[in-house]
Short mmCIF file of C-alpha atoms in Angstrom, two decimals:
data_model
loop_
_atom_site.label_atom_id
_atom_site.label_comp_id
_atom_site.label_asym_id
_atom_site.label_seq_id
_atom_site.Cartn_x
_atom_site.Cartn_y
_atom_site.Cartn_z
CA UNK A 1 -93.25 -64.93 0.67
CA UNK A 2 -91.63 -62.27 -1.75
CA UNK A 3 -93.62 -59.75 -0.97
CA UNK A 4 -91.99 -56.57 -0.30
CA UNK A 5 -92.69 -54.17 3.34
CA UNK A 6 -93.42 -50.59 2.97
CA UNK A 7 -92.76 -48.17 5.34
CA UNK A 8 -94.47 -46.05 6.63
CA UNK A 9 -98.07 -47.97 6.56
CA UNK A 10 -99.95 -44.61 6.95
CA UNK A 11 -98.48 -41.02 6.80
CA UNK A 12 -100.57 -38.18 6.83
CA UNK A 13 -98.66 -34.51 6.24
CA UNK A 14 -99.56 -30.55 5.32
CA UNK A 15 -99.74 -30.20 1.92
CA UNK A 16 -96.93 -28.76 0.78
CA UNK A 17 -94.85 -30.69 2.19
CA UNK A 18 -92.83 -33.70 1.26
CA UNK A 19 -93.70 -37.15 1.41
CA UNK A 20 -91.35 -39.82 2.21
CA UNK A 21 -91.80 -43.97 1.30
CA UNK A 22 -89.89 -46.89 1.69
CA UNK A 23 -89.79 -50.20 0.96
CA UNK A 24 -88.02 -52.97 1.23
CA UNK A 25 -87.43 -56.70 -0.56
CA UNK A 26 -86.08 -59.65 -0.25
CA UNK A 27 -84.90 -61.09 -4.04
CA UNK A 28 -83.10 -60.31 -7.03
CA UNK A 29 -84.92 -57.62 -8.88
CA UNK A 30 -85.37 -56.81 -13.07
CA UNK A 31 -87.10 -53.31 -12.09
CA UNK A 32 -88.94 -52.04 -9.55
CA UNK A 33 -92.02 -49.59 -9.96
CA UNK A 34 -94.01 -47.37 -7.55
CA UNK A 35 -97.79 -47.14 -7.92
CA UNK A 36 -100.39 -45.33 -6.94
CA UNK A 37 -104.08 -46.31 -5.96
CA UNK A 38 -107.16 -43.85 -5.34
CA UNK A 39 -109.28 -45.65 -2.46
CA UNK A 40 -111.67 -47.80 -4.69
CA UNK A 41 -110.04 -47.79 -7.60
CA UNK A 42 -107.34 -49.64 -9.64
CA UNK A 43 -103.46 -48.70 -9.86
CA UNK A 44 -102.01 -46.11 -11.44
CA UNK A 45 -97.88 -46.55 -12.79
CA UNK A 46 -96.04 -43.90 -11.60
CA UNK A 47 -92.39 -44.91 -12.08
CA UNK A 48 -90.22 -47.38 -13.25
CA UNK A 49 -86.28 -48.24 -11.35
CA UNK A 50 -84.36 -50.91 -13.03
CA UNK A 51 -81.86 -52.64 -10.85
CA UNK A 52 -78.74 -50.85 -12.81
CA UNK A 53 -80.25 -47.47 -12.23
CA UNK A 54 -79.72 -45.75 -8.36
CA UNK A 55 -82.19 -42.46 -8.82
CA UNK A 56 -84.74 -41.54 -10.94
CA UNK A 57 -87.24 -38.19 -11.45
CA UNK A 58 -90.53 -37.59 -12.85
CA UNK A 59 -92.33 -34.35 -11.77
CA UNK A 60 -92.67 -33.89 -8.25
CA UNK A 61 -91.90 -37.53 -7.89
CA UNK A 62 -87.58 -39.08 -7.15
CA UNK A 63 -87.21 -42.64 -6.34
CA UNK A 64 -83.95 -43.86 -5.32
CA UNK A 65 -82.90 -47.79 -5.38
CA UNK A 66 -80.49 -49.28 -3.52
CA UNK A 67 -79.67 -53.32 -4.26
CA UNK A 68 -76.68 -54.08 -1.60
CA UNK A 69 -79.50 -53.31 0.79
CA UNK A 70 -82.72 -54.23 -1.27
CA UNK A 71 -84.59 -51.08 -0.46
CA UNK A 72 -86.39 -48.27 -2.90
CA UNK A 73 -87.69 -44.99 -1.52
CA UNK A 74 -90.06 -42.57 -3.25
CA UNK A 75 -90.09 -38.40 -2.58
CA UNK A 76 -93.47 -36.64 -3.39
CA UNK A 77 -92.04 -33.12 -3.29
CA UNK A 78 -94.38 -30.10 -2.19
CA UNK A 79 -97.15 -33.05 -1.74
CA UNK A 80 -101.14 -31.31 -2.50
CA UNK A 81 -104.54 -32.56 -0.94
CA UNK A 82 -105.08 -34.94 -4.69
CA UNK A 83 -101.71 -36.54 -3.89
CA UNK A 84 -103.83 -38.16 -1.25
CA UNK A 85 -103.42 -42.12 -2.22
CA UNK A 86 -102.28 -45.40 -1.63
CA UNK A 87 -98.52 -45.93 -2.84
CA UNK A 88 -97.23 -49.60 -3.60
CA UNK A 89 -93.76 -50.45 -4.88
CA UNK A 90 -93.94 -53.57 -6.79
CA UNK A 91 -90.64 -56.03 -7.69
CA UNK A 92 -89.79 -57.49 -11.00
CA UNK A 93 -88.23 -60.56 -9.39
CA UNK A 94 -85.37 -61.90 -12.01
CA UNK A 95 -87.03 -66.14 -10.87
CA UNK A 96 -90.63 -66.14 -12.28
CA UNK A 97 -90.53 -66.71 -16.03
CA UNK A 98 -93.37 -64.73 -16.59
CA UNK A 99 -92.43 -61.59 -14.82
CA UNK A 100 -95.45 -60.81 -12.15
CA UNK A 101 -95.07 -58.24 -9.59
CA UNK A 102 -94.61 -58.47 -6.37
CA UNK A 103 -96.40 -55.90 -4.20
CA UNK A 104 -95.12 -54.41 -1.38
CA UNK A 105 -97.67 -53.68 1.77
CA UNK A 106 -98.61 -50.19 0.57
CA UNK A 107 -98.28 -46.82 2.67
CA UNK A 108 -101.49 -44.68 3.00
CA UNK A 109 -100.40 -41.31 2.53
CA UNK A 110 -102.86 -38.28 3.45
CA UNK A 111 -102.36 -34.89 2.77
CA UNK A 112 -103.81 -32.19 4.61
CA UNK A 113 -104.87 -29.11 2.94
CA UNK B 1 -101.30 -44.30 -23.10
CA UNK B 2 -102.08 -47.75 -22.64
CA UNK B 3 -105.66 -48.45 -21.46
CA UNK B 4 -107.00 -51.52 -19.67
CA UNK B 5 -110.72 -52.04 -19.22
CA UNK B 6 -112.02 -53.84 -16.30
CA UNK B 7 -116.11 -54.91 -16.26
CA UNK B 8 -118.04 -54.90 -14.35
CA UNK B 9 -116.70 -52.47 -11.81
CA UNK B 10 -119.13 -53.54 -9.13
CA UNK B 11 -121.39 -56.25 -8.43
CA UNK B 12 -123.63 -57.14 -5.78
CA UNK B 13 -125.32 -60.92 -5.97
CA UNK B 14 -127.34 -63.79 -4.25
CA UNK B 15 -124.58 -66.27 -2.63
CA UNK B 16 -124.81 -69.33 -4.86
CA UNK B 17 -124.42 -66.93 -8.49
CA UNK B 18 -121.36 -67.20 -10.49
CA UNK B 19 -119.87 -63.82 -11.36
CA UNK B 20 -117.48 -63.07 -14.60
CA UNK B 21 -115.62 -60.32 -14.63
CA UNK B 22 -114.02 -59.16 -18.05
CA UNK B 23 -110.30 -57.94 -18.55
CA UNK B 24 -109.55 -55.95 -21.84
CA UNK B 25 -106.31 -54.36 -23.34
CA UNK B 26 -107.44 -51.91 -25.52
CA UNK B 27 -104.22 -50.30 -27.55
CA UNK B 28 -102.23 -53.04 -27.04
CA UNK B 29 -101.72 -56.51 -27.46
CA UNK B 30 -100.94 -58.94 -23.86
CA UNK B 31 -99.41 -61.03 -23.91
CA UNK B 32 -100.00 -62.02 -20.13
CA UNK B 33 -102.72 -61.20 -17.91
CA UNK B 34 -102.60 -61.19 -14.17
CA UNK B 35 -105.77 -61.47 -11.80
CA UNK B 36 -105.16 -59.86 -8.27
CA UNK B 37 -106.96 -60.03 -5.50
CA UNK B 38 -107.02 -57.25 -2.94
CA UNK B 39 -108.88 -56.91 1.19
CA UNK B 40 -109.52 -53.83 2.47
CA UNK B 41 -106.28 -51.60 3.22
CA UNK B 42 -103.74 -55.07 2.60
CA UNK B 43 -101.73 -55.15 -1.03
CA UNK B 44 -102.41 -56.78 -3.90
CA UNK B 45 -102.44 -60.99 -3.47
CA UNK B 46 -101.49 -62.34 -6.74
CA UNK B 47 -103.98 -65.33 -7.94
CA UNK B 48 -103.22 -66.19 -11.11
CA UNK B 49 -101.01 -65.54 -14.64
CA UNK B 50 -102.95 -66.50 -17.80
CA UNK B 51 -100.78 -66.71 -21.13
CA UNK B 52 -103.18 -66.14 -24.47
CA UNK B 53 -103.81 -69.52 -25.47
CA UNK B 54 -102.68 -71.60 -22.51
CA UNK B 55 -103.76 -72.76 -19.09
CA UNK B 56 -103.90 -70.02 -16.51
CA UNK B 57 -101.18 -70.82 -13.86
CA UNK B 58 -102.27 -70.68 -10.28
CA UNK B 59 -100.71 -69.08 -7.21
CA UNK B 60 -100.62 -71.67 -4.26
CA UNK B 61 -103.76 -71.70 -2.30
CA UNK B 62 -106.01 -70.38 -4.92
CA UNK B 63 -108.91 -72.79 -5.93
CA UNK B 64 -108.44 -73.09 -10.22
CA UNK B 65 -112.24 -74.86 -10.13
CA UNK B 66 -113.16 -71.94 -8.11
CA UNK B 67 -111.83 -69.29 -9.95
CA UNK B 68 -112.13 -69.92 -13.48
CA UNK B 69 -109.67 -67.93 -16.03
CA UNK B 70 -109.65 -67.85 -19.98
CA UNK B 71 -107.73 -65.76 -21.93
CA UNK B 72 -108.75 -66.49 -24.92
CA UNK B 73 -107.69 -63.68 -27.41
CA UNK B 74 -104.50 -61.23 -26.97
CA UNK B 75 -106.79 -58.19 -25.88
CA UNK B 76 -109.19 -60.23 -23.19
CA UNK B 77 -109.14 -62.54 -20.61
CA UNK B 78 -111.92 -63.30 -18.05
CA UNK B 79 -111.82 -64.54 -14.12
CA UNK B 80 -115.46 -66.43 -13.31
CA UNK B 81 -115.76 -66.63 -9.41
CA UNK B 82 -118.06 -69.50 -9.43
CA UNK B 83 -120.69 -70.29 -6.92
CA UNK B 84 -119.44 -67.26 -5.10
CA UNK B 85 -119.57 -66.73 -1.26
CA UNK B 86 -120.02 -64.27 0.96
CA UNK B 87 -116.11 -64.86 1.61
CA UNK B 88 -115.60 -64.47 -1.76
CA UNK B 89 -116.18 -60.19 -1.11
CA UNK B 90 -113.20 -58.71 -2.07
CA UNK B 91 -112.01 -56.26 -4.92
CA UNK B 92 -110.43 -58.08 -8.28
CA UNK B 93 -108.13 -56.24 -10.40
CA UNK B 94 -106.25 -57.39 -13.65
CA UNK B 95 -103.69 -56.18 -15.31
CA UNK B 96 -102.51 -56.77 -18.84
CA UNK B 97 -98.63 -56.97 -20.03
CA UNK B 98 -97.28 -56.16 -23.33
CA UNK B 99 -94.38 -54.35 -22.54
CA UNK B 100 -93.39 -52.83 -19.37
CA UNK B 101 -95.23 -51.85 -17.75
CA UNK B 102 -98.14 -53.90 -16.09
CA UNK B 103 -101.10 -52.09 -17.03
CA UNK B 104 -104.03 -52.12 -14.01
CA UNK B 105 -107.75 -52.17 -14.93
CA UNK B 106 -109.58 -50.06 -12.53
CA UNK B 107 -111.15 -53.10 -10.77
CA UNK B 108 -113.90 -55.09 -9.94
CA UNK B 109 -115.67 -54.35 -6.43
CA UNK B 110 -117.36 -58.10 -5.63
CA UNK B 111 -120.45 -58.13 -2.75
CA UNK B 112 -121.78 -61.18 -2.36
CA UNK B 113 -125.05 -61.59 0.38
#
């Protein structure tokens, strides 16, 4: 399976703390994307990092990519209760023609007010 | 930003009923649409990829006669779950791709009694 794995599976932190989620994948990629999913809802795109990039920022989000280790991390700084959601990494794999995304197993983040 | 509309958001119906789910890209043309299935607290599993005007490509283990996909235009794809049974109960999510990144609908919760 090309599905990635994320750790931790669940993370619970206090509001104001930083949250770090990790994603590992198996094959060569064009890019890696992070998505957020609130319970029972669709996915919201957060950030895309290309295979030739190592770090990217967007607001309170910081994403790193290490293609040699086939891993990525998502850091949410100064977390808020509204950040409570599931977070998925998704890889755009080079081998597939349609460029469909392969999703990681997800991290359920709970931010306690 | 790009919006994908998925309808209905929730369906409850009797076993044996066929259910149609619509996925529309509202402000962009989607050359490719994807259908995913998600079980509770799990990741998204790709069911099929559809390109406008051609037959969908189904992932291994997905019954094409059970899950009928039509992608008649660049803004509309439909998934029909034929003769649905309780084991088909799940959360179905579509996504549309015109240009990076993929944009996701809000999902359809299907409950078969």
